[in-house]
mmCIF file of C-alpha atoms in Angstrom:
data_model
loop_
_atom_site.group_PDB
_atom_site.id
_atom_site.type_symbol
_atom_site.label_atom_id
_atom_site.label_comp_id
_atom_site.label_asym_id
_atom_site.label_seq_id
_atom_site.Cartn_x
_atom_site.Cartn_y
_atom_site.Cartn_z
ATOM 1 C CA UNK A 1 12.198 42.202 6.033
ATOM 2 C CA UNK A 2 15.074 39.826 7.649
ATOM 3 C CA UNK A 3 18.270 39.390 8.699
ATOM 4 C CA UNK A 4 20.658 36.759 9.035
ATOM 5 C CA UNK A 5 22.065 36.410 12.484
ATOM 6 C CA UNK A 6 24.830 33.504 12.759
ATOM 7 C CA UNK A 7 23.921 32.143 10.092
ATOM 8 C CA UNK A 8 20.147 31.979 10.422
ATOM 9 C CA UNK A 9 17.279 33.949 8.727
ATOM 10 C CA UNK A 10 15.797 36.505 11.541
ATOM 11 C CA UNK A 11 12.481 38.040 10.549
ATOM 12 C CA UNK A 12 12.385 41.666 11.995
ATOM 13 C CA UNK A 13 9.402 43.211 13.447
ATOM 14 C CA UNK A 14 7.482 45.184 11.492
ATOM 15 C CA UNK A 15 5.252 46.503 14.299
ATOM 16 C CA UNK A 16 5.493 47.348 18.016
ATOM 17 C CA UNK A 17 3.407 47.363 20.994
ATOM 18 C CA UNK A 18 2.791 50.919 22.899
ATOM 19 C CA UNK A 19 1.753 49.767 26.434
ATOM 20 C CA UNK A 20 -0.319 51.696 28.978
ATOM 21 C CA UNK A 21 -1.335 50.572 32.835
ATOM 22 C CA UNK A 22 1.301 47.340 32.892
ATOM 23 C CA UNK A 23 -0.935 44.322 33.462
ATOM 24 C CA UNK A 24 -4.260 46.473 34.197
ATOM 25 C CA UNK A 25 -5.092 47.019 30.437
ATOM 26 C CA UNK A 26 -8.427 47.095 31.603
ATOM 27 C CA UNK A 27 -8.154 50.476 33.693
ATOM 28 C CA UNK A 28 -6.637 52.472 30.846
ATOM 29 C CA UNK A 29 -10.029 54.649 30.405
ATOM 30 C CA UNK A 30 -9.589 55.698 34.058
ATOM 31 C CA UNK A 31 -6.028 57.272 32.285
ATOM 32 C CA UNK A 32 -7.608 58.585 29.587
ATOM 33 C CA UNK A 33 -9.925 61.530 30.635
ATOM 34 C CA UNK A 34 -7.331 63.156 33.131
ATOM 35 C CA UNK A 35 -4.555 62.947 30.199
ATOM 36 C CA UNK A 36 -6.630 63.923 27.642
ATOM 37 C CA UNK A 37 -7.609 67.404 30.012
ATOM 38 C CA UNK A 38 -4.124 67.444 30.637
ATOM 39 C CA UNK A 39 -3.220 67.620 27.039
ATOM 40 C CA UNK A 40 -5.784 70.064 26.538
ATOM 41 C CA UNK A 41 -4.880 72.504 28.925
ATOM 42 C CA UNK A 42 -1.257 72.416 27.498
ATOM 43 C CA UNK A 43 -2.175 73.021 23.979
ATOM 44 C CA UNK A 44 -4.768 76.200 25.330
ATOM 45 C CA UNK A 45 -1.513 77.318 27.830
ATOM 46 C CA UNK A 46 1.619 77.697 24.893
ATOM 47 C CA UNK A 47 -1.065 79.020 22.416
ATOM 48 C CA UNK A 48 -2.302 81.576 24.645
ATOM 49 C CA UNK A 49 1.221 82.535 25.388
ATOM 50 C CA UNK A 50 2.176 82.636 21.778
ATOM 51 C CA UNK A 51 -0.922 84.677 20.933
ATOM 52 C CA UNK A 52 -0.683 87.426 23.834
ATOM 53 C CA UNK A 53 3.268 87.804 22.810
ATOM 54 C CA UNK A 54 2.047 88.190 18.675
ATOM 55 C CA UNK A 55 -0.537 90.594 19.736
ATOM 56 C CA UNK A 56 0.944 92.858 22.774
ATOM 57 C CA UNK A 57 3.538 94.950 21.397
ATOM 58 C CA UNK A 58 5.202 95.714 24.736
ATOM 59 C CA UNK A 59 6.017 91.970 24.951
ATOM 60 C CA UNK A 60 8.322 92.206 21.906
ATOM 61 C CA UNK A 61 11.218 91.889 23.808
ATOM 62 C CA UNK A 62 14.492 88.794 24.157
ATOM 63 C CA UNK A 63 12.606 87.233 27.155
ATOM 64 C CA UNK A 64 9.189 87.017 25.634
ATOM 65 C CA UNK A 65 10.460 85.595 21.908
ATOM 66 C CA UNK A 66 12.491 83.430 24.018
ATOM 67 C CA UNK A 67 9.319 82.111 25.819
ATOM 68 C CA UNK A 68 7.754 81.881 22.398
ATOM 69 C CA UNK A 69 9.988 79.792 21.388
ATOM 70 C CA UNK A 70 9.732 77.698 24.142
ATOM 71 C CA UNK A 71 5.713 77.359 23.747
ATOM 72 C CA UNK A 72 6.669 76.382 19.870
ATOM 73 C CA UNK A 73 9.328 73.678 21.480
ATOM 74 C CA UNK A 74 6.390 72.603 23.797
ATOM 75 C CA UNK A 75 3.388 72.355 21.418
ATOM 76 C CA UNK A 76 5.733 70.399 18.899
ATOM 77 C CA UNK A 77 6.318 67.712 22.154
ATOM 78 C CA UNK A 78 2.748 67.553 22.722
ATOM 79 C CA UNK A 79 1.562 67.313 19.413
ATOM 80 C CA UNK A 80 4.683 64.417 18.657
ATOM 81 C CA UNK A 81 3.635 62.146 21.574
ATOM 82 C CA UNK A 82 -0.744 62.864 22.018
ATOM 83 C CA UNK A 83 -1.818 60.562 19.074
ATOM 84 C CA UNK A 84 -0.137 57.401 20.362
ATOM 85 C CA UNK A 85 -0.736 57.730 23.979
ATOM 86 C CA UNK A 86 -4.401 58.859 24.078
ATOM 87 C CA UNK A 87 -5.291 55.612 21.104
ATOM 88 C CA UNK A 88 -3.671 54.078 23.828
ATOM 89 C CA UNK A 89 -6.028 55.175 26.727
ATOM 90 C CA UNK A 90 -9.201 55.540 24.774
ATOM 91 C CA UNK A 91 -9.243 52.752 22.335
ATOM 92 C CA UNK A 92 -6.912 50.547 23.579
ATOM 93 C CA UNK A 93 -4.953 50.826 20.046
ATOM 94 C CA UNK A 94 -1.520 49.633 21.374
ATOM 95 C CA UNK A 95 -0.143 48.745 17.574
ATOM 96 C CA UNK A 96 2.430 51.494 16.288
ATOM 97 C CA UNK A 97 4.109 50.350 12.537
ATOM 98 C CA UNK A 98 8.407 50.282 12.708
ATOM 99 C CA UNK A 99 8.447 53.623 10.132
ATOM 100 C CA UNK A 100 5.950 55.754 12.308
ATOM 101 C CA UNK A 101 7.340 54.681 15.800
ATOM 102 C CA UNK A 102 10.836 55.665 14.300
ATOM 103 C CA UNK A 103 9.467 59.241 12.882
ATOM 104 C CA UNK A 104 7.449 59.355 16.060
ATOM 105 C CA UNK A 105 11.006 58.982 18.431
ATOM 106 C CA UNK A 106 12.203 61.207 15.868
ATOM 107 C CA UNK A 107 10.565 64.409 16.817
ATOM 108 C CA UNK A 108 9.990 63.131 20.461
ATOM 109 C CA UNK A 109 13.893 63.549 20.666
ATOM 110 C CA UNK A 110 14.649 66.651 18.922
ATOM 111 C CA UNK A 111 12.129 68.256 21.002
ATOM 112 C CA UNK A 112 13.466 67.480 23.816
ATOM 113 C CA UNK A 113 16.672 68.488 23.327
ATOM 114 C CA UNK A 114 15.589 71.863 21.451
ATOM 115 C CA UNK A 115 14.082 72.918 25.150
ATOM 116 C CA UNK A 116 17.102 72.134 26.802
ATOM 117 C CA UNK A 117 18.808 74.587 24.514
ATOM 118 C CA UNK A 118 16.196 77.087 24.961
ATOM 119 C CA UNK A 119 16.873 77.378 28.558
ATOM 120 C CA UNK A 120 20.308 77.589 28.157
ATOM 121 C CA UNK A 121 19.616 80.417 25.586
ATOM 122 C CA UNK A 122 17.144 81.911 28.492
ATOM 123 C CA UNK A 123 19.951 81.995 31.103
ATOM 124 C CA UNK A 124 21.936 83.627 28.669
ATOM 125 C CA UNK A 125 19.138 86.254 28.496
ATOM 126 C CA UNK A 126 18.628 86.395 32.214
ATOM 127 C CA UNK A 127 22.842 87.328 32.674
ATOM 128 C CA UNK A 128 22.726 89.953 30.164
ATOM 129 C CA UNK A 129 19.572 91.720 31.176
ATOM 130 C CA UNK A 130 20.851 91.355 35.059
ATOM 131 C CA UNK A 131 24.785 92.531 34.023
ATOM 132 C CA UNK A 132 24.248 94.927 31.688
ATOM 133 C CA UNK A 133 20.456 96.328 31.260
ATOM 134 C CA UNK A 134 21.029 99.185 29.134
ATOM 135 C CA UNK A 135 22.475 97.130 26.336
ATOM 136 C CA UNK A 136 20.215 94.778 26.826
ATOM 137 C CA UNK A 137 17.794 94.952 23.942
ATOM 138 C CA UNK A 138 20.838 96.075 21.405
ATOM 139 C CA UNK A 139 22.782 93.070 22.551
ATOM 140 C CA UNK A 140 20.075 90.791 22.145
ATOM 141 C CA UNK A 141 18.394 91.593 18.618
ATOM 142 C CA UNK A 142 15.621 89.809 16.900
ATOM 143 C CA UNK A 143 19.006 89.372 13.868
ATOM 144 C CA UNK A 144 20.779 87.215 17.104
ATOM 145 C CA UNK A 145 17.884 85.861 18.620
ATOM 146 C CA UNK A 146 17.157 84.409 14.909
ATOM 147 C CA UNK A 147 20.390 83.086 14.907
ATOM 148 C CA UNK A 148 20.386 81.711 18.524
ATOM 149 C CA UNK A 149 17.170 79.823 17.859
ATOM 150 C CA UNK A 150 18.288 78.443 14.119
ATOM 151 C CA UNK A 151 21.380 76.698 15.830
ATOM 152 C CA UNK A 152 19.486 75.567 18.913
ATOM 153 C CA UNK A 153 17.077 73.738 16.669
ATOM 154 C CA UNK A 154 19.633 72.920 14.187
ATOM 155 C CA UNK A 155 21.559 71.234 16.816
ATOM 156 C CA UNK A 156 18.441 69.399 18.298
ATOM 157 C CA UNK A 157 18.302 68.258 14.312
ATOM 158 C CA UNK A 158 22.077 67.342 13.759
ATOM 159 C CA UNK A 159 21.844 64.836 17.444
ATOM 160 C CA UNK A 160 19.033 63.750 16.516
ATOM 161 C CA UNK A 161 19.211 63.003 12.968
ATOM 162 C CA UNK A 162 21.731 59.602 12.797
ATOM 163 C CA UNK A 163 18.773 57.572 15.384
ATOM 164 C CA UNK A 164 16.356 56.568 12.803
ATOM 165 C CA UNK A 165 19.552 54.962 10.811
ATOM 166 C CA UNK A 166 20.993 53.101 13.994
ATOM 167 C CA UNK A 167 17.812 52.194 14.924
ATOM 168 C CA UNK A 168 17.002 50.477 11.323
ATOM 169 C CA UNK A 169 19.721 48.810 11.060
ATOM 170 C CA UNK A 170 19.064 46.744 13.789
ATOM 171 C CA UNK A 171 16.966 43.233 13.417
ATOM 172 C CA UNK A 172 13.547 42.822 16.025
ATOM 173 C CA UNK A 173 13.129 38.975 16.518
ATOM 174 C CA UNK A 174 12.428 39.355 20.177
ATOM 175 C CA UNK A 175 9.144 40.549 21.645
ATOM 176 C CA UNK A 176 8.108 43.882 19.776
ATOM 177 C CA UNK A 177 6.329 45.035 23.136
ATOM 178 C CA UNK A 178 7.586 48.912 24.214
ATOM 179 C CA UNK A 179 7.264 49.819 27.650
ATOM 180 C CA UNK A 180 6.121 53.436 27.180
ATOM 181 C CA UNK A 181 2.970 55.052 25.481
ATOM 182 C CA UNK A 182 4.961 56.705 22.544
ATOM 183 C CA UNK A 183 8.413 55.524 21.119
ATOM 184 C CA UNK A 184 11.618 56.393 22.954
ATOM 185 C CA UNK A 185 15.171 55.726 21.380
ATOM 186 C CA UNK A 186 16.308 53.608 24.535
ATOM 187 C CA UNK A 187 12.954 51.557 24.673
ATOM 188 C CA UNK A 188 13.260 50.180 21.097
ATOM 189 C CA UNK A 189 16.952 49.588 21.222
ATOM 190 C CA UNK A 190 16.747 47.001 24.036
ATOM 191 C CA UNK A 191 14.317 45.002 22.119
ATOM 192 C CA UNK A 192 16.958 44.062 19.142
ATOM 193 C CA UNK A 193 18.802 41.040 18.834
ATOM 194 C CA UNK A 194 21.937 42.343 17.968
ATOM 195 C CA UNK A 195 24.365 43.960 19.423
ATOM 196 C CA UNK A 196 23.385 47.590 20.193
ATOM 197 C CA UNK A 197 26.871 48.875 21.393
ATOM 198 C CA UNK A 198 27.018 51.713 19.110
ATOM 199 C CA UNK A 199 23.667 52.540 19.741
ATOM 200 C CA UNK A 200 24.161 52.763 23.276
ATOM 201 C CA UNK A 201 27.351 54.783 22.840
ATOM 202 C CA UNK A 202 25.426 57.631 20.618
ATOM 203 C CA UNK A 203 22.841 57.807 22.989
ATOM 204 C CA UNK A 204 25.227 58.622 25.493
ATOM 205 C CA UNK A 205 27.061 61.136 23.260
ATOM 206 C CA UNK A 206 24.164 63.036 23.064
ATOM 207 C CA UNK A 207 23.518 62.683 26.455
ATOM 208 C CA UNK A 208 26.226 64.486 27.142
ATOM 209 C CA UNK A 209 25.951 67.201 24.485
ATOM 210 C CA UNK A 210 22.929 68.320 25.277
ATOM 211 C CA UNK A 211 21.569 67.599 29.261
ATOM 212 C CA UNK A 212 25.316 67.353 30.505
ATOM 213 C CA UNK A 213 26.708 70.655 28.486
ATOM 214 C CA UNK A 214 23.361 72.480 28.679
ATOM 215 C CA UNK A 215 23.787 72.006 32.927
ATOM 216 C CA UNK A 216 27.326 72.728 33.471
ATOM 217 C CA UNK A 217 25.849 76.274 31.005
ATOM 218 C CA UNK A 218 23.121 77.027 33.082
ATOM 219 C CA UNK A 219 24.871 76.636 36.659
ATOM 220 C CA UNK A 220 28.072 78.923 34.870
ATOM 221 C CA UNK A 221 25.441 81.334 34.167
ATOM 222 C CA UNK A 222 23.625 81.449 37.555
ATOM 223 C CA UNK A 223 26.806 82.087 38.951
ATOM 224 C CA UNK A 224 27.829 85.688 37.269
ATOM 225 C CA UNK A 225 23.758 86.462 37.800
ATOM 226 C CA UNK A 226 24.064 85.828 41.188
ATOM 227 C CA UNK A 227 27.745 87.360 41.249
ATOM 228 C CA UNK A 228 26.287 90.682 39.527
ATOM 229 C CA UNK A 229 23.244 90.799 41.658
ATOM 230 C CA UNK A 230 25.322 90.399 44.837
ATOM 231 C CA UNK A 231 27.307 93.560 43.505
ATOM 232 C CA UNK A 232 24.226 95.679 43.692
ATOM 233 C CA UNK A 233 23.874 97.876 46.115
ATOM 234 C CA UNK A 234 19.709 98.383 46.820
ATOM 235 C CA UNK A 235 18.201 95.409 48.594
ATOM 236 C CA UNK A 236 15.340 96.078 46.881
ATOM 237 C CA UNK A 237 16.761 96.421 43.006
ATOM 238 C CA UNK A 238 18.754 93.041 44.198
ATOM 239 C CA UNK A 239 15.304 91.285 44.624
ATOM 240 C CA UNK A 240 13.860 92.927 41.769
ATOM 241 C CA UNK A 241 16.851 91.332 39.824
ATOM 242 C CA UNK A 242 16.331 87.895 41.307
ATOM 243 C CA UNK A 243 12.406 87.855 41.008
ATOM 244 C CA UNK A 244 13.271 88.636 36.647
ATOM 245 C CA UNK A 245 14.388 84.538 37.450
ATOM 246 C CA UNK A 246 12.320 82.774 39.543
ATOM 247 C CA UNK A 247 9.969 81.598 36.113
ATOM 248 C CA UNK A 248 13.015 80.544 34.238
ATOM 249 C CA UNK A 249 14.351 78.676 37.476
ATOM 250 C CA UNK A 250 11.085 77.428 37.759
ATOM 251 C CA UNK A 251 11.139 75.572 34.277
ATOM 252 C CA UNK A 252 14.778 74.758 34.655
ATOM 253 C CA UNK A 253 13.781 72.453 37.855
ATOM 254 C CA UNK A 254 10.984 71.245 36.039
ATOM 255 C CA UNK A 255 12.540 70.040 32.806
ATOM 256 C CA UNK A 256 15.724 68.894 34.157
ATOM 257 C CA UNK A 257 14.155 67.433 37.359
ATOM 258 C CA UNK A 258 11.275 65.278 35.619
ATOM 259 C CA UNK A 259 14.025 64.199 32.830
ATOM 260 C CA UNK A 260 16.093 62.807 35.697
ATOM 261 C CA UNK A 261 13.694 60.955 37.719
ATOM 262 C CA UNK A 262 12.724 59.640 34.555
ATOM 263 C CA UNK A 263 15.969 58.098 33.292
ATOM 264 C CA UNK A 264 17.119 56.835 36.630
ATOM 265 C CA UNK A 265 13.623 55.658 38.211
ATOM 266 C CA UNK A 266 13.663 52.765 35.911
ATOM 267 C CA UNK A 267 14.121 49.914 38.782
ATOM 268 C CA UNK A 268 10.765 51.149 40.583
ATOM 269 C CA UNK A 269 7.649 48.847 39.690
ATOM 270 C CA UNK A 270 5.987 49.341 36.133
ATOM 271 C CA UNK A 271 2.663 51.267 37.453
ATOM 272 C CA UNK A 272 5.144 53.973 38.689
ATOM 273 C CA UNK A 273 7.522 53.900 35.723
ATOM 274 C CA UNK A 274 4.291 54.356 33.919
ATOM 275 C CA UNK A 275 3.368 57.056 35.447
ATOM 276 C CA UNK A 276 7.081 58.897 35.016
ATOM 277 C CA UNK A 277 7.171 58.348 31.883
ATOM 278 C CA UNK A 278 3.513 60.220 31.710
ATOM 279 C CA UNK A 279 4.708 62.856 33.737
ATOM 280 C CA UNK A 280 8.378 63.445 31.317
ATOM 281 C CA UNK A 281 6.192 63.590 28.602
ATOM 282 C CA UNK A 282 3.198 65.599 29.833
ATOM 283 C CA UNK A 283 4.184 67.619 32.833
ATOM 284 C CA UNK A 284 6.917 70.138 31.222
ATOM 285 C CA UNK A 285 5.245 71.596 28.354
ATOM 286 C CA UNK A 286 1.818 71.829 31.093
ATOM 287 C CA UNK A 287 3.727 74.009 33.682
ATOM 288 C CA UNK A 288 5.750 76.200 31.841
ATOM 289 C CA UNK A 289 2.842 78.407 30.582
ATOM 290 C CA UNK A 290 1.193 78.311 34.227
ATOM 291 C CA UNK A 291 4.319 79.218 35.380
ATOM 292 C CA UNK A 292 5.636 82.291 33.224
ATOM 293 C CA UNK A 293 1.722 83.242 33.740
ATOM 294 C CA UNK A 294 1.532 83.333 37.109
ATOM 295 C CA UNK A 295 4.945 84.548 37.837
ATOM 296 C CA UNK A 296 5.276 87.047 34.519
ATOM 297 C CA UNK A 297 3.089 89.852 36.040
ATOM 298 C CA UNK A 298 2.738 91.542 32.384
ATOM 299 C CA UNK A 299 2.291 88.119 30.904
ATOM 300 C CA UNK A 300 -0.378 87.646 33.412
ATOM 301 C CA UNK A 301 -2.016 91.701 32.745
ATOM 302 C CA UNK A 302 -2.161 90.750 29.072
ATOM 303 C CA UNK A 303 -4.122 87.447 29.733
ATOM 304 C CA UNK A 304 -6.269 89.479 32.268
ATOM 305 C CA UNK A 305 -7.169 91.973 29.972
ATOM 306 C CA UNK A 306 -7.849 89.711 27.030
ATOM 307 C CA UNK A 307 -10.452 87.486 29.200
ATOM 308 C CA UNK A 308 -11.920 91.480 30.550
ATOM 309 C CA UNK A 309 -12.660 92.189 26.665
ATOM 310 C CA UNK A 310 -14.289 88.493 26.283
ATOM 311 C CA UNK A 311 -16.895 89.473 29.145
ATOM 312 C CA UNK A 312 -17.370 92.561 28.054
ATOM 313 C CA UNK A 313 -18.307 91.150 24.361
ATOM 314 C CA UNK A 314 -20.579 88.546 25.911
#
């Protein structure tokens, strides 16, 4: 496949380079056993929170198929981005084809940006449980909470959906070497040589649609919770409102945080870009079950009593 650029014939790059440890190829094993734990422990986490909310009946409520979703949102992240980086780390196979890297950034994207709308959707969850409890579960049916998670996915699609296009329509005659262990929209951009303008404009579009939006949401949101709970007059049923928060605050700081270290940390050296781009990838879908585990006392009964039955068996 080429291109002709002013006049010349540009052959595009059919390939690209996944890097690991910049310039210490060599101690890329020492990455692999820790991430490959890591990714491990994430896939056992969401499935054991997907599996205690199927099976425990009592958990059928908007929080919990909220959460579910979440853990779906998560595995699909981990599952997009764990073939490419552990090849990298175990077997040094750095060589990605154009088609897969561009299917690969695909999902990496949509993923992303479905999570951000699941929190939103959570906060929403948190205000109406906090402002008006006895309506809560009529408000909030599985009919809407279909409908919430169809258009948080379908908007994570729609975003998402014009990159592989912008991306292919650009020629690669420069080096084809990525700076990241999977494929990133803003990582393969740079590396065309053509002008990448309206690439850089829809990034920042979406940008703005989803992490922009999604914030201004969630703050809006925290607000009339923390209006409503101020309103209440037990100190105790005040914290008791609050504490219903602390795991969804929890994974709003984690998210949000690690996604903005990541995009403005690039100007630190590579080892510790490295690394941040690790942790964006790896950390989020890791801590969230921990999280709604440890701080989701019926969550954490459930899991308790499931691991009881397990000993008792053996």
């Amino acid at each position: 496949m080429s291109t002709i650029i002013n006049g010349s014939i540009v052959k595009n790059q059919q390939t690209f380079v996944l890097i690991g440890i910049p310039g210490m190829q060599g101690y890329n094993s020492w990455m692999a056993f820790p991430l490959s734990v890591l990714y491990i422990l994430t896939l056992l986490g969401n499935i054991t929170i997907l599996f205690v909310i199927k099976t425990e009946q009592s958990l059928h409520e908007p929080m919990y198929i909220f959460l579910s979703i979440l853990a779906c949102s998560d595995l699909g992240l981990t599952i997009s981005t764990m073939p490419t980086m552990l090849s990298v780390y175990w077997f040094d196979s750095r060589e990605i084809s154009f088609n897969v890297c561009i299917t690969q950034m695909f999902f990496i994207h949509t993923f992303q940006w479905v999570e951000s709308g699941i929190l939103v959707a959570m906060a929403f969850d948190r205000f109406i449980a906090i402002r008006d409890p006895l309506r809560y579960t009529s408000v909030l049916k599985n009919s809407v909470i279909g409908k919430i998670g169809i258009g948080i996915f379908s908007r994570g699609f729609s975003l998402i959906f014009p990159i592989p296009f912008l991306i292919k329509r650009l020629p690669f005659c420069r080096s084809n070497v990525l700076s990241h262990s999977y494929c990133l929209h803003p990582d393969a951009m740079k590396l065309a040589c053509a002008d990448i303008r309206v690439n850089m404009l829809y990034g920042l579009i979406i940008v703005i649609c989803t992490l922009g939006l999604d914030v201004v949401i969630i703050l809006l949101s925290y607000v009339l919770i923390l209006k409503t709970i101020l309103s209440i007059a037990s100190h105790k049923e005040r914290l008791k409102a609050l504490n219903t928060c602390v795991s969804h605050i929890c994974a709003i700081l984690i998210f949000y945080g690690v996604t903005v270290v990541h995009r403005f940390g690039r100007h630190l050296s590579p080892i510790v870009h490295m690394m941040m781009a690790n942790v964006y990838i790896v950390v989020p879908p890791l801590l969230n079950p921990i999280v709604y585990s440890v701080k989701t006392q019926r969550i954490q009964q459930r899991i308790c009593k499931i691991l009881q039955r397990r000993k008792i068996r053996s």
